[in-house]
Coordinates of C-alpha atoms and ligand atoms in Angstrom, one line a residue:
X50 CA 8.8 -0.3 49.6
X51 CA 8.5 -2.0 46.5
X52 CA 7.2 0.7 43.4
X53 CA 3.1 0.9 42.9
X54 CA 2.7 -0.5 39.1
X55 CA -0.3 1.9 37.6
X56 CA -0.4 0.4 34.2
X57 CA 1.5 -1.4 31.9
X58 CA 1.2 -1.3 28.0
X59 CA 0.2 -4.4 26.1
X60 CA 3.6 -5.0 23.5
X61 CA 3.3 -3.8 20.3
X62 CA 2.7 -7.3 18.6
X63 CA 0.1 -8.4 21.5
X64 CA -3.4 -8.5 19.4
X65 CA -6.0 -7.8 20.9
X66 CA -9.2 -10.9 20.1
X67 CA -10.5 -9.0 17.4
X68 CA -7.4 -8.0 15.5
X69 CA -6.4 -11.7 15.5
X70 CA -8.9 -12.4 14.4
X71 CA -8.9 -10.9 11.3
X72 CA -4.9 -11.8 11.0
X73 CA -6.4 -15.8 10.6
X74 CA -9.1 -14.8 8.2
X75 CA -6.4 -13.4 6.4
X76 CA -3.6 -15.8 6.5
X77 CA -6.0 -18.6 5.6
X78 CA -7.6 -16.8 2.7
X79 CA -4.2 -15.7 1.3
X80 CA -2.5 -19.1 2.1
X81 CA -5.5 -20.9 0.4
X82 CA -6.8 -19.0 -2.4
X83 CA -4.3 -16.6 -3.0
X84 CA -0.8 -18.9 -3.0
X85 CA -2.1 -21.3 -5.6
X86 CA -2.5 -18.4 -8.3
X87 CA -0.1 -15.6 -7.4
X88 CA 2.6 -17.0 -10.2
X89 CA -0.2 -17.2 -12.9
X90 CA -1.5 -13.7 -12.1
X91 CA 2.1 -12.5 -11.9
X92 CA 3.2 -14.2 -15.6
X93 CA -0.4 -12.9 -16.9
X94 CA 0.0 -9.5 -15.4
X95 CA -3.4 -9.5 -14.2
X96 CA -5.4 -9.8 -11.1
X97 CA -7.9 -13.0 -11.1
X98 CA -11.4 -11.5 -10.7
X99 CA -12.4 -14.2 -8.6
X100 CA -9.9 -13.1 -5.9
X101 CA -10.9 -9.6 -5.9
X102 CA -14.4 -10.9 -5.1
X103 CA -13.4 -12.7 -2.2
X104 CA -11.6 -9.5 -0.7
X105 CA -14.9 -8.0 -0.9
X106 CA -16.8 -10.8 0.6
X107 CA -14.9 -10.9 3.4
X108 CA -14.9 -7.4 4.2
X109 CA -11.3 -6.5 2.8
X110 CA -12.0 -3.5 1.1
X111 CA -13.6 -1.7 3.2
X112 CA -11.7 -2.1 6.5
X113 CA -12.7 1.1 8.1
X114 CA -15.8 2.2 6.5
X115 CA -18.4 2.4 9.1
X116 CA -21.1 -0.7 9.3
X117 CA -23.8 1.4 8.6
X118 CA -22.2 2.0 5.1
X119 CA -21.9 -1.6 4.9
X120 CA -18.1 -1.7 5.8
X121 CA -16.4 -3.4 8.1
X122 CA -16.2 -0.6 11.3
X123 CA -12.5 -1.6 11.9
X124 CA -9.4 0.7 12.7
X125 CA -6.4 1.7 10.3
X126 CA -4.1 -0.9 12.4
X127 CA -6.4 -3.6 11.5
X128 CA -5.7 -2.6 7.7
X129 CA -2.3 -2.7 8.2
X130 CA -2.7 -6.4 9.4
X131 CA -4.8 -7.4 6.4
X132 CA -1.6 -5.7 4.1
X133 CA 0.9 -7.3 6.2
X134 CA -0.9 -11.0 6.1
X135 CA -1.5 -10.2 2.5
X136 CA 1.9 -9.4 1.0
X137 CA 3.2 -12.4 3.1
X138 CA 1.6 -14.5 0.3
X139 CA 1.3 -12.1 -2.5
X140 CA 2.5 -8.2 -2.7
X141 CA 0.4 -7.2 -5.7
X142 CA -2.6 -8.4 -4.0
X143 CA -1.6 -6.7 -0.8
X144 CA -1.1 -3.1 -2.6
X145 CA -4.5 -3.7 -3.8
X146 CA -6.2 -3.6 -0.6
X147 CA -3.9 -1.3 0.4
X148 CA -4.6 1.7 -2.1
X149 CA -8.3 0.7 -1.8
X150 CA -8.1 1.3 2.4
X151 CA -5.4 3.6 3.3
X152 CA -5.7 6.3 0.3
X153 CA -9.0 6.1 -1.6
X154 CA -11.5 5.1 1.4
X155 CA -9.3 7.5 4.0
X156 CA -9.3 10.4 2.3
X157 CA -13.7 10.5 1.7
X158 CA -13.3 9.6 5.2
X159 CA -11.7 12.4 6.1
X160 CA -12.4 14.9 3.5
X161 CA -16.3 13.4 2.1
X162 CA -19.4 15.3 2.4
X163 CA -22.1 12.9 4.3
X164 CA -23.9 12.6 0.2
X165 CA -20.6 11.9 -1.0
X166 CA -19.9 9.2 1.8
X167 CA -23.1 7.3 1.6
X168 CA -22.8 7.6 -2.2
X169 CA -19.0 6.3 -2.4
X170 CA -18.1 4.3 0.6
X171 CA -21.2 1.9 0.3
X172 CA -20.1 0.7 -2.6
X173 CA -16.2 0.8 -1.9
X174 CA -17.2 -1.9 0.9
X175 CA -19.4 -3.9 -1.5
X176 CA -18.1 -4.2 -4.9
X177 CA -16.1 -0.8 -6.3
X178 CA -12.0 -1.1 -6.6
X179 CA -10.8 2.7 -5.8
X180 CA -7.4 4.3 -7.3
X181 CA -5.4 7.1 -6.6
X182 CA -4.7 9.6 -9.4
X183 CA -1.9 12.1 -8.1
X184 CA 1.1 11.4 -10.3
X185 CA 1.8 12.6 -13.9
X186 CA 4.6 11.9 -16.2
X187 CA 6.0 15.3 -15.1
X188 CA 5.5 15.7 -11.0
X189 CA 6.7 12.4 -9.1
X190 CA 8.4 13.4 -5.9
X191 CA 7.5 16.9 -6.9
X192 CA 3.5 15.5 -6.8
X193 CA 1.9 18.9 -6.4
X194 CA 3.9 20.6 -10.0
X195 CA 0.9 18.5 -11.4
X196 CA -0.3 19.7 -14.9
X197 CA -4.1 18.3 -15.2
X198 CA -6.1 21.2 -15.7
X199 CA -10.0 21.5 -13.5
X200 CA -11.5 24.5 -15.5
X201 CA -14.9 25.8 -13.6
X202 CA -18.1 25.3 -16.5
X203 CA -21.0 26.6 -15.1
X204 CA -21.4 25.1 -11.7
X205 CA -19.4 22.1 -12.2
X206 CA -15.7 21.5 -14.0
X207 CA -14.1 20.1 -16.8
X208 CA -11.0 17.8 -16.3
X209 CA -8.3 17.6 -19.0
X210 CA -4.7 16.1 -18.0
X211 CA -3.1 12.5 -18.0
X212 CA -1.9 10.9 -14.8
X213 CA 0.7 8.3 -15.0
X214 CA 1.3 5.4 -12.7
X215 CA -2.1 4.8 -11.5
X216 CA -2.5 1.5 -9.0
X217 CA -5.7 -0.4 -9.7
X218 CA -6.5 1.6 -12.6
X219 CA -7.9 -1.7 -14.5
X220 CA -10.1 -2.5 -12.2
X221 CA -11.2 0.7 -10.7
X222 CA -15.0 2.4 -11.1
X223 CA -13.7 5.4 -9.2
X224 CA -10.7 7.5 -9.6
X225 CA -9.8 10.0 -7.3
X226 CA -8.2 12.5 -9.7
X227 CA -6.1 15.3 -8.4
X228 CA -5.8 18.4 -10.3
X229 CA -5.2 22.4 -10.1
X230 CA -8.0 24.8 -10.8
X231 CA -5.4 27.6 -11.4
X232 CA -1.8 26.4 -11.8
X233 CA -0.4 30.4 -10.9
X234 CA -1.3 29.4 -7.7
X235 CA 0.9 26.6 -7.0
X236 CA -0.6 23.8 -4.4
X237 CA -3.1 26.4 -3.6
X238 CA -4.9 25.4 -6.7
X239 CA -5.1 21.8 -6.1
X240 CA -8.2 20.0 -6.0
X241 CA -9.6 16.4 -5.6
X242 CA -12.4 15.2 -7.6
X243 CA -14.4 12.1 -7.7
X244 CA -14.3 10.8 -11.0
X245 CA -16.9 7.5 -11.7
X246 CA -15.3 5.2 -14.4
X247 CA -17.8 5.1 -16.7
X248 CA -17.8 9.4 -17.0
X249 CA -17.3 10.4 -20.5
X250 CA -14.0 11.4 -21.6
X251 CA -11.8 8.9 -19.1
X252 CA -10.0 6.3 -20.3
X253 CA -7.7 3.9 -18.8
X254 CA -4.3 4.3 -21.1
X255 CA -0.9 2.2 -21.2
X256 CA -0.4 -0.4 -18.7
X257 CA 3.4 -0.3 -17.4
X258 CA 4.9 -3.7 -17.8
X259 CA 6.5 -3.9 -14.4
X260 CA 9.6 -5.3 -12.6
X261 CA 7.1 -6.5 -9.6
X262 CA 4.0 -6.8 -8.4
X263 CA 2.5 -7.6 -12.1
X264 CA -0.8 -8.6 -11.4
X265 CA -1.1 -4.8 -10.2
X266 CA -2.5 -3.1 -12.8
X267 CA -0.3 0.1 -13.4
X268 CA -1.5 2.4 -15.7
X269 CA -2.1 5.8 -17.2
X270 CA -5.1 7.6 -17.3
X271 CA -6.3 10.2 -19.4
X272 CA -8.9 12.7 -19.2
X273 CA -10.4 14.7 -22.1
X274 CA -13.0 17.2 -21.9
X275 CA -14.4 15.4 -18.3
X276 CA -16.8 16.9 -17.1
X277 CA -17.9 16.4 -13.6
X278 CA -20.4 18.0 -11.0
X279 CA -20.2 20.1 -8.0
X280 CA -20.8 17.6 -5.6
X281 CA -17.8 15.8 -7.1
X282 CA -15.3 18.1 -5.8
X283 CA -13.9 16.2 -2.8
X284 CA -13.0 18.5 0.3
X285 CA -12.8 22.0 -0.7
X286 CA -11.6 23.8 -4.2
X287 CA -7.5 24.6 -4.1
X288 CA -7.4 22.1 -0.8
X289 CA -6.5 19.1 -2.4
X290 CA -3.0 19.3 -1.3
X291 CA -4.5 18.7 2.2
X292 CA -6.1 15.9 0.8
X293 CA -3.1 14.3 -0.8
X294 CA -0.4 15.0 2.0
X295 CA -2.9 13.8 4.8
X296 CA -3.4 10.9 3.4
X297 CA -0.4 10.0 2.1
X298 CA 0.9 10.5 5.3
X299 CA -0.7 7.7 6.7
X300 CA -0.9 5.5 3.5
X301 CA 3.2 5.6 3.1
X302 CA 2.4 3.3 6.7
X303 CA 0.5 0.4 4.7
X304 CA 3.7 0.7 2.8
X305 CA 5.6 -0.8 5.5
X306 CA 3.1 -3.1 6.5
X307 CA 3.1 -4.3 2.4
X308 CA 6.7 -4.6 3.0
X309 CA 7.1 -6.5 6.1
X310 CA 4.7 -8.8 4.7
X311 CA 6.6 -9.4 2.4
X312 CA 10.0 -10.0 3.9
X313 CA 7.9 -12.6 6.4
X314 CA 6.9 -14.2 3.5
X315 CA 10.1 -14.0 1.9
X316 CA 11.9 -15.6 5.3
X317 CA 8.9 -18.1 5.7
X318 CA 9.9 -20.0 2.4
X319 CA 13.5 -19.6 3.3
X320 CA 13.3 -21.4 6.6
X321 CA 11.7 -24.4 5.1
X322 CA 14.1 -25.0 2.4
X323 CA 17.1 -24.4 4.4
X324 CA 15.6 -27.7 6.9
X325 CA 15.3 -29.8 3.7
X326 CA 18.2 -28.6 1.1
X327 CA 21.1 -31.2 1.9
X328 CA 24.8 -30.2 1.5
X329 CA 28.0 -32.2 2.5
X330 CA 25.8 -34.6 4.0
X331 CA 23.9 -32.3 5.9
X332 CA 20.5 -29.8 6.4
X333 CA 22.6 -26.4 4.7
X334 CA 20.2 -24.8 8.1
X335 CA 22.5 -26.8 9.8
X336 CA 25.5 -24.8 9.3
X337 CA 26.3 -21.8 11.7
X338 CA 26.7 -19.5 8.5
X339 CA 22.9 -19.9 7.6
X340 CA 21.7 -19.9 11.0
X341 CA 23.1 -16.8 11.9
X342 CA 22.0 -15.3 7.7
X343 CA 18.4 -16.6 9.1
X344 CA 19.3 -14.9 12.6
X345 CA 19.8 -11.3 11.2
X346 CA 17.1 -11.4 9.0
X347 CA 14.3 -12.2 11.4
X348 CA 15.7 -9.4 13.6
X349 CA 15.4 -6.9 10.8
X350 CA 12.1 -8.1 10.3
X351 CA 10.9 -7.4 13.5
X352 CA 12.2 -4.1 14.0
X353 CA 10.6 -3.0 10.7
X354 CA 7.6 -5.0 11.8
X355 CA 8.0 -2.7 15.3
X356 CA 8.3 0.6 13.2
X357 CA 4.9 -0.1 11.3
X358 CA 2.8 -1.2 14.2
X359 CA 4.1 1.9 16.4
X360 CA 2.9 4.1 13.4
X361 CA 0.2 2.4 13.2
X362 CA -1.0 2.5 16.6
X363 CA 0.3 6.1 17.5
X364 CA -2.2 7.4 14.0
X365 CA -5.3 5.1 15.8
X366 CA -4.6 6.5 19.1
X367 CA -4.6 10.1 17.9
X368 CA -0.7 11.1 18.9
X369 CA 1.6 12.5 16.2
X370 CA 2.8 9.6 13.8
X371 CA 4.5 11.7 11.1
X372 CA 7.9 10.5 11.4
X373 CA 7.7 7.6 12.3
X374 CA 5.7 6.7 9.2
X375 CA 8.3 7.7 7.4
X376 CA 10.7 5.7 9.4
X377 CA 8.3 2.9 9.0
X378 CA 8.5 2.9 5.0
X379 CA 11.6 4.0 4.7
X380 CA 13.7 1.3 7.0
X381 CA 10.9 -1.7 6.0
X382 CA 11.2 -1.0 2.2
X383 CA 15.1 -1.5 2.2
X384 CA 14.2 -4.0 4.8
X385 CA 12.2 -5.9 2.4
X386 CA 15.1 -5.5 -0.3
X387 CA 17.8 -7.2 1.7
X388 CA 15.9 -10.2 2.9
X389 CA 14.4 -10.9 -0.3
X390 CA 17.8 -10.9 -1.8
X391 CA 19.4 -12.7 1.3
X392 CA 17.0 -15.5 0.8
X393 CA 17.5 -15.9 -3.1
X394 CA 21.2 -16.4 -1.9
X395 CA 20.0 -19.0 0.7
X396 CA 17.9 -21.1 -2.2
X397 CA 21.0 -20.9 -4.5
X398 CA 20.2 -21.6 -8.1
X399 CA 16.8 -22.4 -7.7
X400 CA 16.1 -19.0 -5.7
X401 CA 17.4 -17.6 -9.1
X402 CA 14.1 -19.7 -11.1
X403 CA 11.0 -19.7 -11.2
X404 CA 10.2 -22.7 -9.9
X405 CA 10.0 -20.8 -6.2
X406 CA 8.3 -17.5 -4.9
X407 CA 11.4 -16.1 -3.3
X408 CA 12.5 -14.7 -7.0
X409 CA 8.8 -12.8 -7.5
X410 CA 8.7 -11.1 -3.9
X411 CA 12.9 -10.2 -4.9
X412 CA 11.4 -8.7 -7.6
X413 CA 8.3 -7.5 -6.0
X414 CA 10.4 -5.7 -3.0
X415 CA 11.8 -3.2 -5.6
X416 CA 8.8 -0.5 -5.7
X417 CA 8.6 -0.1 -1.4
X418 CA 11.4 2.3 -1.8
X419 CA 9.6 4.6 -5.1
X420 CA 5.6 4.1 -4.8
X421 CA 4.5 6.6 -1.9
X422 CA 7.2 8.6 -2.0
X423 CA 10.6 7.9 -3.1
X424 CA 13.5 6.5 0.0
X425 CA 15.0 10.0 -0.1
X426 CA 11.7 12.1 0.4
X427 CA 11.2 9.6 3.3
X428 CA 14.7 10.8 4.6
X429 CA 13.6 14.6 3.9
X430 CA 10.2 14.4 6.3
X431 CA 12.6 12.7 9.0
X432 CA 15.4 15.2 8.7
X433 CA 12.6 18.3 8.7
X434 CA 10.8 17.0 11.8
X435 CA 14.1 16.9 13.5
X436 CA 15.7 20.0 12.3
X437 CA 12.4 22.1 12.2
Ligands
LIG294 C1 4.2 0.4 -9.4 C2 3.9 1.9 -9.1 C3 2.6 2.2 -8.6 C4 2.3 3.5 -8.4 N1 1.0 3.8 -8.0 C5 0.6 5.1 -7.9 C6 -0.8 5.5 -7.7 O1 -1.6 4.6 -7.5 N2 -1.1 6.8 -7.7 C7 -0.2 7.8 -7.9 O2 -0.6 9.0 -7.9 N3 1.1 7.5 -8.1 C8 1.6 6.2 -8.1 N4 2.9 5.9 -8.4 C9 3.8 7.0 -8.6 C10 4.9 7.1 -7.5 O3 4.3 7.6 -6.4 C11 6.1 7.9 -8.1 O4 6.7 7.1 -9.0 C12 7.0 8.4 -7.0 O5 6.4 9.3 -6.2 C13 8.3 8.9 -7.5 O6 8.1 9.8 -8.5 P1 8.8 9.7 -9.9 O7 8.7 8.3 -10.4 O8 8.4 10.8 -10.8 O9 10.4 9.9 -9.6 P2 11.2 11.3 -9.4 O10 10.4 12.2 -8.5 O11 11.6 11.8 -10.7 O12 12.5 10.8 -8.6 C14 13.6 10.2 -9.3 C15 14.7 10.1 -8.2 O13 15.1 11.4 -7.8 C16 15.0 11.5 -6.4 N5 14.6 12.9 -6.0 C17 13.6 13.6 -6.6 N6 13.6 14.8 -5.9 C18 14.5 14.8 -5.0 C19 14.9 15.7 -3.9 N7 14.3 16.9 -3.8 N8 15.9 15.3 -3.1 C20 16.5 14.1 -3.2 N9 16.2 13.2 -4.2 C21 15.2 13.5 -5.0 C22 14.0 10.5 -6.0 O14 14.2 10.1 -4.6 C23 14.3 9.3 -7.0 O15 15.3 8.6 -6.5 C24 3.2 4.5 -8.6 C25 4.5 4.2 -9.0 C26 4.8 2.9 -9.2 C27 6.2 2.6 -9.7

């Protein structure tokens, strides 16, 4: 007797209407508005203000803030689409809506009073760019050896530190600024506060001129005698290390989906030239050698791609997704290295120019293997979930 089939899983790849939705929206957007300035903004080092618009009009930045606060009411998979479909055309723009969705909206989704949410998240989904203050010029990989100090002032707290490295910082009007509130306490003391733009005593500092992803504003930020509110503590006093890890977690997946993006994007171009480009007569995609370069890459791809949308999909469904996150960013960033570099090699000279994207998403595939937490603390959360 042949076996009862009880259910079968939809692939990993298979969309359901709504999420392809968005993927069209996306790809159109990027192909038409984005593609046409992504070598401008990446020779100005700056993000076009129009564009940034546009990702708020169509409900980019606010992916999975709840329609009653205006957002969009979508899942974290359907943000990882948006990154993906992004970074195909344009990494810098990608990391954008990434930071905004993944880190800054997640974490007053998970850790926001119900003032704070309506207060923040409202206008996160309308018009407000978020960043992500963790980092300092002394505690990178070693995020929570952070020195910016929180000192308690009546009922509220005064901020003094600098952060370095901070995503969006140019074009942020709220910074989620981490700090510790006694630093004899280790992580213990670490706290996350919501810090408006326009609060006394914060300034955006030096913006990092970048290998990649230039139009992404990188910069420092510095706070001097801030003083904010209670209410502005986000989650509870000396639990910020919650804050940053949980989110993180998850984030480090929008990573991957940046960097498969990426490599699509990356292979996309390649695949065209390589039909055109004439050699000894021929199409050089007509030679075995390049098919089976062209072969290997799109294989890579997809198992990268598998990685991210497994992550993805176990965090949405509720399962455990730690390690594979890690996998996810881990093998996609050095994914995103070698097919970027593959394809230079495949548009010979001219892949080494200007004159075609493949050199700025070469260059732009550098930073998936430091921003979110460095290749080798990847390799540390998959060895301790295996040896634990
Ligand atoms: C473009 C860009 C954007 C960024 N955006 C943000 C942002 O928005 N917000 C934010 O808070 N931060 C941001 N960062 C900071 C980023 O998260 C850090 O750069 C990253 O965590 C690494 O820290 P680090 O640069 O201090 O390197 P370090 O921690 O000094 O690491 C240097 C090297 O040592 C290795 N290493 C360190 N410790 C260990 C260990 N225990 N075992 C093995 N190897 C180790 C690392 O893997 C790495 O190879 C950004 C960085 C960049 C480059």
């Amino acid at each position: 007797m042949a076996p009862t089939l009880i259910g079968t899983h939809p692939a990993l790849t298979v969309l359901s209407e709504q999420e392809r939705m968005f993927q069209e929206t996306v790809r159109s957007f990027a192909t038409a508005e984005i593609a046409p300035k992504s070598m401008a903004m990446d020779a100005a080092q700056a993000m076009d203000p129009g564009i940034v618009a546009q990702l708020f009009e169509l409900g980019l930045m606010g992916i999975e803030v709840p329609e009653y606060l205006g957002g969009t009411g979508s899942d974290f998979f359907t943000s990882v689409l948006v990154v993906e479909e992004l970074s195909r055309v344009d990494p810098a723009v990608g990391v954008l809506v990434d930071v905004q969705n993944t880190v800054v909206v997640k974490a007053l989704l998970y850790w926001g009073s119900d003032e704070q949410k309506a207060r923040y998240l409202t206008r996160l989904a309308r018009d407000t760019v978020g960043a992500y203050a963790l980092s300092e010029a002394g505690s990178g990989s070693d995020a929570f050896a952070l020195a910016t100090r929180a000192r308690q002032v009546g009922d509220g707290w005064v901020l003094d530190g600098r952060k370095l490295w901070i995503s969006n910082a140019m074009e942020a009007g709220l910074f989620i600024v981490f700090a510790t509130v006694s630093p004899q306490d280790g992580y213990r003391g670490i706290t996350a506060f919501l810090v408006d733009k326009d609060t006394d005593g914060l300034s955006v500092g030096r913006k990092e001129d970048k290998l990649g992803i230039r139009a992404s504003s990188t910069c420092e930020l510095v706070l001097e005698n801030v003083r904010v509110g209670p209410g502005q503590v986000l989650g509870e006093v000396g639990k910020g290390y919650k804050v940053a890890i949980e989110t993180l977690n998850e984030g480090r997946i929008g990573i991957g989906a940046q960097m498969i993006g990426l490599a699509q994007g990356a292979l996309d171009h390649t695949v065209r030239y390589v039909r055109e480009r004439e050699q000894f007569g021929r199409s050089i995609g007509s030679f075995q050698g390049v098919q089976f370069q062209i072969a290997e890459m799109a294989t890579e791809i997809e198992a990268a791609r598998l990685l991210v949308y497994n992550a993805a999909r176990l965090k949405d469904s509720g399962e455990p997704f730690l390690a594979q996150a890690a996998m996810a960013k881990l093998y996609s960033s050095e994914v995103a290295q070698r097919v970027a570099s593959r394809c230079i090699d495949l548009f010979g000279g001219y892949g080494f120019t200007r004159d075609y994207p493949v050199e700025k998403l070469y260059r732009d595939a550098k930073v998936g293997t430091i921003y979110e937490g460095t290749s080798n603390m990847q390799k540390q959360t998959i060895a301790k979930m295996l040896l634990k």
